[in-house]
Amino acid sequence: MNVSSLCFRASVLFVIVGMLWGLHMAISEDHSAFPAHAHLNLLGWVSLFLFGVYYRFHPALERSRLALAQVWIWIVGTIVMAIGVALVHTGHDSGNPFAAGGSVIVLLAMLMFAWLVYRREFSGNSQPG
Ligand code: HEM
């Protein structure tokens, strides 16, 4: 599977879960977990979809093992972080290590993405491909 396809497929699943979560918060009138909903949507939908757009524009990265690892690490980090933030904001301190761990994982994945972008954009050819 192309890296961009993985991004697009995973991001639409994340946003469906995120929107259902938002609806649940609205209907139950309990917004306490909203930071987790916000992170799930912004990391899992917006950022992941944007990664997909970048990879789709640069076909040379579509089969890159580093790019594939970057996306999987991002997906795992998003799930771990959303669970941790949800636990913390609903009064469960046990969520702290998950929120912290997830944050470090997504930071690592963003550093990998930054490396891929800088390597590509400084290669002297920023044209697609
Ligand atoms: C069915 C769709 C959605 C519903 C029903 C929903 C519902 C909610 C609710 C109830 C809150 C809490 C508001 C508060 O207490 O201040 C919230 C916050 C938030 N949502 Fe959603 N949401 C939806 C989709 C999305 C999507 C697609 C995104 C991002 C792309 C998003 C991003 C956010 C953000 C960033 C916040 C935090 C806003 C703040 O800081 O006050 N939501 N949402």
XYZ file of C-alpha atoms in Angstrom, residues 30-120:
91
model
C -20.355 16.218 29.376
C -17.529 18.006 27.587
C -14.816 17.012 30.062
C -12.894 14.917 27.522
C -12.926 17.606 24.816
C -9.115 18.027 24.744
C -8.813 14.349 23.795
C -11.473 14.736 21.085
C -9.621 17.810 19.790
C -6.264 15.993 19.711
C -7.738 12.916 18.069
C -9.229 15.063 15.307
C -6.273 17.382 14.811
C -3.575 14.681 14.946
C -5.586 11.812 13.497
C -7.575 13.648 10.859
C -6.023 16.990 9.914
C -2.303 16.231 10.347
C -2.474 12.674 9.025
C -4.428 13.773 5.958
C -1.855 16.521 5.335
C 0.975 13.958 5.547
C -0.926 11.984 2.919
C -1.164 15.019 0.619
C 2.600 15.595 0.923
C 3.417 11.953 0.194
C 0.960 11.885 -2.736
C 2.765 14.929 -4.181
C 6.131 13.181 -3.850
C 5.800 9.730 -5.401
C 9.442 8.945 -4.593
C 8.407 8.787 -0.923
C 5.349 6.603 -1.516
C 7.351 3.371 -1.072
C 9.862 4.751 1.442
C 10.223 2.516 4.512
C 11.065 5.566 6.608
C 7.857 7.318 5.500
C 5.834 4.171 6.223
C 7.389 3.934 9.695
C 6.688 7.647 10.241
C 2.995 7.182 9.511
C 2.591 4.042 11.660
C 4.402 5.681 14.577
C 2.097 8.709 14.191
C -1.001 6.478 14.191
C 0.096 4.605 17.342
C 1.096 7.859 19.081
C -2.246 9.489 18.259
C -4.213 6.579 19.746
C -2.042 6.391 22.891
C -2.164 10.158 23.398
C -5.938 10.457 22.868
C -6.597 7.674 25.397
C -4.189 9.228 27.909
C -5.614 12.753 27.553
C -9.173 11.394 27.831
C -8.296 9.534 31.042
C -6.561 12.553 32.568
C -9.463 14.902 31.766
C -12.023 12.509 33.195
C -10.219 12.351 36.523
C -7.995 9.294 36.035
C -4.379 10.129 36.849
C -3.450 6.725 35.457
C -3.722 8.368 32.041
C -0.681 10.582 32.629
C 1.967 8.126 31.381
C -0.115 7.465 28.254
C -0.580 11.168 27.553
C 3.134 11.770 28.083
C 4.218 8.695 26.125
C 1.847 9.472 23.265
C 3.166 13.039 23.117
C 6.748 11.826 22.806
C 5.757 9.282 20.148
C 3.993 11.884 17.963
C 6.914 14.288 18.454
C 9.277 11.553 17.255
C 7.065 10.931 14.216
C 6.973 14.672 13.453
C 10.794 14.817 13.654
C 10.920 11.936 11.161
C 8.512 13.807 8.877
C 10.616 16.988 9.210
C 13.701 14.966 8.227
C 11.923 13.581 5.153
C 10.665 17.048 4.155
C 14.036 18.766 4.610
C 15.896 16.006 2.782
C 13.416 16.258 -0.085
